[in-house]
PDB file of C-alpha atoms in Angstrom:
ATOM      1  CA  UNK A 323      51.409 -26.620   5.018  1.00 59.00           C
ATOM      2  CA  UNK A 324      48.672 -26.006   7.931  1.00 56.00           C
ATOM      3  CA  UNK A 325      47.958 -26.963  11.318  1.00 53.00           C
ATOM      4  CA  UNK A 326      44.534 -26.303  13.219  1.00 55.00           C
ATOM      5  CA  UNK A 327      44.558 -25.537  17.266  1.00 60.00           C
ATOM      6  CA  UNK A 328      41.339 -26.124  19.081  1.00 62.00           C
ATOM      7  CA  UNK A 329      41.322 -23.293  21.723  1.00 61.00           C
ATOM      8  CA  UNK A 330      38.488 -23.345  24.318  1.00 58.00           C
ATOM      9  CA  UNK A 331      37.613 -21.467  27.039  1.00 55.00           C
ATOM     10  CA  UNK A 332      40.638 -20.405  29.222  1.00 55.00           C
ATOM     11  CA  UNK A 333      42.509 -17.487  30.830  1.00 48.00           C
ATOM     12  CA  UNK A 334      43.540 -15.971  27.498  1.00 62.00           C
ATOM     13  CA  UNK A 335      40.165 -16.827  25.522  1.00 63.00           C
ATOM     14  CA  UNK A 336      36.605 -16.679  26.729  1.00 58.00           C
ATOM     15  CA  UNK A 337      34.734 -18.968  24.177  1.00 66.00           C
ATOM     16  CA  UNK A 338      35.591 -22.035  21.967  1.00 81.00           C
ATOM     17  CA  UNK A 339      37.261 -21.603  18.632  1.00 88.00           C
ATOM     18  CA  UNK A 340      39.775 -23.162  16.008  1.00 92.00           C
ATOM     19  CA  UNK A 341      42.724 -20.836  14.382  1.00 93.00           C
ATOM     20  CA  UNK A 342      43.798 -22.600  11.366  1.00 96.00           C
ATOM     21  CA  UNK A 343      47.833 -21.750  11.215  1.00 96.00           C
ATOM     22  CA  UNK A 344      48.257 -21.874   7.064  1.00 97.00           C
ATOM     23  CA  UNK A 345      51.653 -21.547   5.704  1.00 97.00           C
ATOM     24  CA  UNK A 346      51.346 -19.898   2.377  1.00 97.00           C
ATOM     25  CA  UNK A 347      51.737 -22.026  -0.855  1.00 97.00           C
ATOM     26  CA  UNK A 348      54.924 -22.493  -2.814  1.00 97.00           C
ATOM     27  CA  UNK A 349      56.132 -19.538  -4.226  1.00 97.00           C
ATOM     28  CA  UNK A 350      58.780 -18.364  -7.033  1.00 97.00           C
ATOM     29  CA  UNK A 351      61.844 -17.303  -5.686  1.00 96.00           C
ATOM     30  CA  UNK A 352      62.821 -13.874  -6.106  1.00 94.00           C
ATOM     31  CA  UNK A 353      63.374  -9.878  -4.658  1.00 94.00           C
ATOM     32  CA  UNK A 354      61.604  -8.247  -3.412  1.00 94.00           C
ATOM     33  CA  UNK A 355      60.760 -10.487  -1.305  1.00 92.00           C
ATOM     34  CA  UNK A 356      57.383  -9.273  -0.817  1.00 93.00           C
ATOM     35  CA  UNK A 357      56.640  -9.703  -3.684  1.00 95.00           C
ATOM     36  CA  UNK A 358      56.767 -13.179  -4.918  1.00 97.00           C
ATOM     37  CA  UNK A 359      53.708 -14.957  -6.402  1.00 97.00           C
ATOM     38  CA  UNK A 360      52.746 -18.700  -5.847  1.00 98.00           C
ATOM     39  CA  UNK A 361      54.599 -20.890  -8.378  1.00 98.00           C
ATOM     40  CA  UNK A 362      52.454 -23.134 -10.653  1.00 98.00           C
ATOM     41  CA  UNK A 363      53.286 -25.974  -7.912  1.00 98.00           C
ATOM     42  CA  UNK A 364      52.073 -23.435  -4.879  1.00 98.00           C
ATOM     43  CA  UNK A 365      48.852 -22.955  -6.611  1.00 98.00           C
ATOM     44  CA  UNK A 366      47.804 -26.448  -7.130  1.00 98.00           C
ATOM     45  CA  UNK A 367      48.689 -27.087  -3.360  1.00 97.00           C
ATOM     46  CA  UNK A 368      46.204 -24.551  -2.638  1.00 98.00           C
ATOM     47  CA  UNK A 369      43.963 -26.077  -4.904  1.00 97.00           C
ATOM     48  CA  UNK A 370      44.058 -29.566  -3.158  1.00 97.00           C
ATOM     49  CA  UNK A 371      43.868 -28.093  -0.235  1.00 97.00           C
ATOM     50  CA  UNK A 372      41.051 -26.062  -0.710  1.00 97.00           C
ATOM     51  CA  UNK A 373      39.202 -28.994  -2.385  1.00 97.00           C
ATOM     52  CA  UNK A 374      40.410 -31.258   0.453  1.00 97.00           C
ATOM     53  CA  UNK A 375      38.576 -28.860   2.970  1.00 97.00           C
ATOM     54  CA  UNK A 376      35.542 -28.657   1.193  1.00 95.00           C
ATOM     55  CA  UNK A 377      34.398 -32.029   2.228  1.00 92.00           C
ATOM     56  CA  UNK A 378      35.156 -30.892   6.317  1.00 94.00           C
ATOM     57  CA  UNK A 379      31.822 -30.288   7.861  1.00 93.00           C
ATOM     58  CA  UNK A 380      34.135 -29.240  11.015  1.00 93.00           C
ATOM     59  CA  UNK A 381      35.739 -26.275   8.806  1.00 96.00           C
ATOM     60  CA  UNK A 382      33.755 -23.156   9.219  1.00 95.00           C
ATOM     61  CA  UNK A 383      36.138 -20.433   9.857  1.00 97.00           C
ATOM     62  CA  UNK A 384      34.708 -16.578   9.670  1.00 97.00           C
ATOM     63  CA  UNK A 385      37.750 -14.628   9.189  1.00 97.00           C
ATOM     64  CA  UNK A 386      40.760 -14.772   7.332  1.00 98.00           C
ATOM     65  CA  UNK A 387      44.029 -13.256   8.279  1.00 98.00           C
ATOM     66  CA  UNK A 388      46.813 -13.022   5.881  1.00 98.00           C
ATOM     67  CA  UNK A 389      50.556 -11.121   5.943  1.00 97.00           C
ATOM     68  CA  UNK A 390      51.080  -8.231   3.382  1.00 97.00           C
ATOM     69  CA  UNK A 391      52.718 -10.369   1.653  1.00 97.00           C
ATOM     70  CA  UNK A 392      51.536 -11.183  -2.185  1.00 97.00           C
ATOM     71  CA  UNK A 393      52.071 -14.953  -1.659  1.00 98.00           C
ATOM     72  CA  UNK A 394      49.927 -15.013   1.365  1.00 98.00           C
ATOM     73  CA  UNK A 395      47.253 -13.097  -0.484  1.00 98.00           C
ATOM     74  CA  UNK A 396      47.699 -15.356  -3.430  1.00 98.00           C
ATOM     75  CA  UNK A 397      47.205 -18.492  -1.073  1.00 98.00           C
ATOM     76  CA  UNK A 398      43.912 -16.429   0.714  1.00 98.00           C
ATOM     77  CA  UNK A 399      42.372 -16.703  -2.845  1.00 98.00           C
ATOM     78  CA  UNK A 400      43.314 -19.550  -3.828  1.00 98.00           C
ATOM     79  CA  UNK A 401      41.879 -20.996  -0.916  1.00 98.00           C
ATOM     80  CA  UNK A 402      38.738 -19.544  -0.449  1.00 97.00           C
ATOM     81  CA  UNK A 403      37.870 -19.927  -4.680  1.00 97.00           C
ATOM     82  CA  UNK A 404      39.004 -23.766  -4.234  1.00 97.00           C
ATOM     83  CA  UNK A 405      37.289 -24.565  -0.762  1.00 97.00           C
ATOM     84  CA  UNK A 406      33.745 -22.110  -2.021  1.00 96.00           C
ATOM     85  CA  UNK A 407      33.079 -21.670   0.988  1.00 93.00           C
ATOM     86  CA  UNK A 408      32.022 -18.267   2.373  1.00 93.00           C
ATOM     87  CA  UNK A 409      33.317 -16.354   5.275  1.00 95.00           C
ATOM     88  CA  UNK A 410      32.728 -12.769   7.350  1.00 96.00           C
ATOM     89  CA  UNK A 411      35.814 -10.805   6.693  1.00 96.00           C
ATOM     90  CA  UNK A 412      39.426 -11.199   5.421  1.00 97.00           C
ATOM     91  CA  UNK A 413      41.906  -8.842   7.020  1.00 97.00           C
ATOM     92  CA  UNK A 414      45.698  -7.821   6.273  1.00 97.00           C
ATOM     93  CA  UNK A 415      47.714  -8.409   9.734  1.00 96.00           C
ATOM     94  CA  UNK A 416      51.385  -7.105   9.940  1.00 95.00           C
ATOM     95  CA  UNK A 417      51.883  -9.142  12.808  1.00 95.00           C
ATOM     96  CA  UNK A 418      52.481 -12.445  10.123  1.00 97.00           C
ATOM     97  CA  UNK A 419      54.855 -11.295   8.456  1.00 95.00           C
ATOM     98  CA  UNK A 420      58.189 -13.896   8.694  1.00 93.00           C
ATOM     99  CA  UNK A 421      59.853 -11.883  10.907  1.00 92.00           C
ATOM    100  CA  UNK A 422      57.283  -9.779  13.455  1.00 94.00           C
ATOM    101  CA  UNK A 423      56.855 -11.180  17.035  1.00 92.00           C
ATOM    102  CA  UNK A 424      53.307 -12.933  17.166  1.00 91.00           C
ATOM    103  CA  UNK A 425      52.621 -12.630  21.157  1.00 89.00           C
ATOM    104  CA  UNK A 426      50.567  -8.949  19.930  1.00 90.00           C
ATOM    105  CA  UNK A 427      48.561 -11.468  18.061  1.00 92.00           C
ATOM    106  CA  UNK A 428      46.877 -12.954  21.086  1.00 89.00           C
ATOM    107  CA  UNK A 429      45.422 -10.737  22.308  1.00 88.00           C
ATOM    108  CA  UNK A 430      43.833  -9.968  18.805  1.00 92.00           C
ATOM    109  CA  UNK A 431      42.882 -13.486  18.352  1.00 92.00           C
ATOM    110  CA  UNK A 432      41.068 -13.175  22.401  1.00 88.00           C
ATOM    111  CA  UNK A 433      38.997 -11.086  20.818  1.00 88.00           C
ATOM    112  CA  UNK A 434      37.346 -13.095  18.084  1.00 91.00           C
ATOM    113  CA  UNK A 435      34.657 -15.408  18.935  1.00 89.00           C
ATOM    114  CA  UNK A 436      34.773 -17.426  15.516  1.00 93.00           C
ATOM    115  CA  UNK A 437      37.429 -19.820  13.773  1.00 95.00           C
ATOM    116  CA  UNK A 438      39.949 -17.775  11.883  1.00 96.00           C
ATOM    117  CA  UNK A 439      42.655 -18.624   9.478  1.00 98.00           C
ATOM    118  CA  UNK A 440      45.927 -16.815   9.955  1.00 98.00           C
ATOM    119  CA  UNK A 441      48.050 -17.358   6.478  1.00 98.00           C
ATOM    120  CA  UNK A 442      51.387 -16.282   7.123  1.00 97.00           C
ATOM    121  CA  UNK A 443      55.872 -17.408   7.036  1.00 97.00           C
ATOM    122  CA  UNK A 444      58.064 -19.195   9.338  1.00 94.00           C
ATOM    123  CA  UNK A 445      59.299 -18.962  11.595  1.00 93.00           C
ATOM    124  CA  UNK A 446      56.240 -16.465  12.409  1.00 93.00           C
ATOM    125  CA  UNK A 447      53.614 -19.228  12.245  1.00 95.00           C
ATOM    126  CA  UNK A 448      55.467 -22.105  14.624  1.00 93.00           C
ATOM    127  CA  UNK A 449      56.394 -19.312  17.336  1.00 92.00           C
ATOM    128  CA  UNK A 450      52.679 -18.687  17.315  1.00 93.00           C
ATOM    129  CA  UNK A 451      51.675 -22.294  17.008  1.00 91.00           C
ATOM    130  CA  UNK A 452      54.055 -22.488  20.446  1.00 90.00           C
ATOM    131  CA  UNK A 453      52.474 -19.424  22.508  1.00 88.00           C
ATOM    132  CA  UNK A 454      48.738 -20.839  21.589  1.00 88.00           C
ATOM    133  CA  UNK A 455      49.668 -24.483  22.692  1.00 84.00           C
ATOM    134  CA  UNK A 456      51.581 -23.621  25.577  1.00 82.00           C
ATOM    135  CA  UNK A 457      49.033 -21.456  26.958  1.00 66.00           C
ATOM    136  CA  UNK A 458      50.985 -18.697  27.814  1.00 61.00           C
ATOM    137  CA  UNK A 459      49.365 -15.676  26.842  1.00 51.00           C
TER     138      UNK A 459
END
């Protein structure tokens, strides 16, 4: 369900930071699209998860991103009422939705300065997961 890159200093970022690449939760199938909640299964994942990431000293992100989407909002609760932790801002970002490029997303991301959490679809999330590790920004 998630995957964390450690980015440090380099041509596309200045300072040292983690973005935490979350795949929303299970969610009911359905139309509209957009529209489809977490299923009873989705929101125990997010549960565990959030519980699981409780105990992670490490995990200190400041910002959460999230798609439009209601299942990625869902999950952004979910996570953040499991895990109690406390955080600077959450943000809707178009740019996770399943099917937008995420290259305008780097340069978004340059500008942070914190660890973030980007909650979003495939294949949105592993093309992004591909432009942060190959460096090519």
């Amino acid at each position: 369900m998630g995957f964390c890159v450690e980015l440090g200093p380099s041509a596309c970022f200045t300072s040292s930071m983690r973005v935490y690449l979350l795949r929303h939760a299970k969610a009911v199938p359905g139309f509209p699209d957009a529209d489809r909640a977490l299923s009873t299964a989705g929101q125990q994942q997010v549960r565990r998860l959030g519980h699981f990431l409780r105990d992670k000293e490490e995990f200190t992100p400041a910002h959460i991103w999230h798609s439009p989407l209601q299942r990625t909002r869902e999950t952004m609760e979910g996570l953040l009422e499991a895990w109690g932790g406390s955080i600077e801002s959450t943000q809707v970002c178009a740019a996770l939705v399943p099917e937008a490029d995420p290259e305008p997303l780097l340069a978004d991301l340059a500008g942070l300065d914190r660890d973030v959490v980007l909650i979003g679809h495939n294949p949105n999330l592993e093309l992004l997961a591909s432009l942060l590790l190959s460096g090519e920004c």
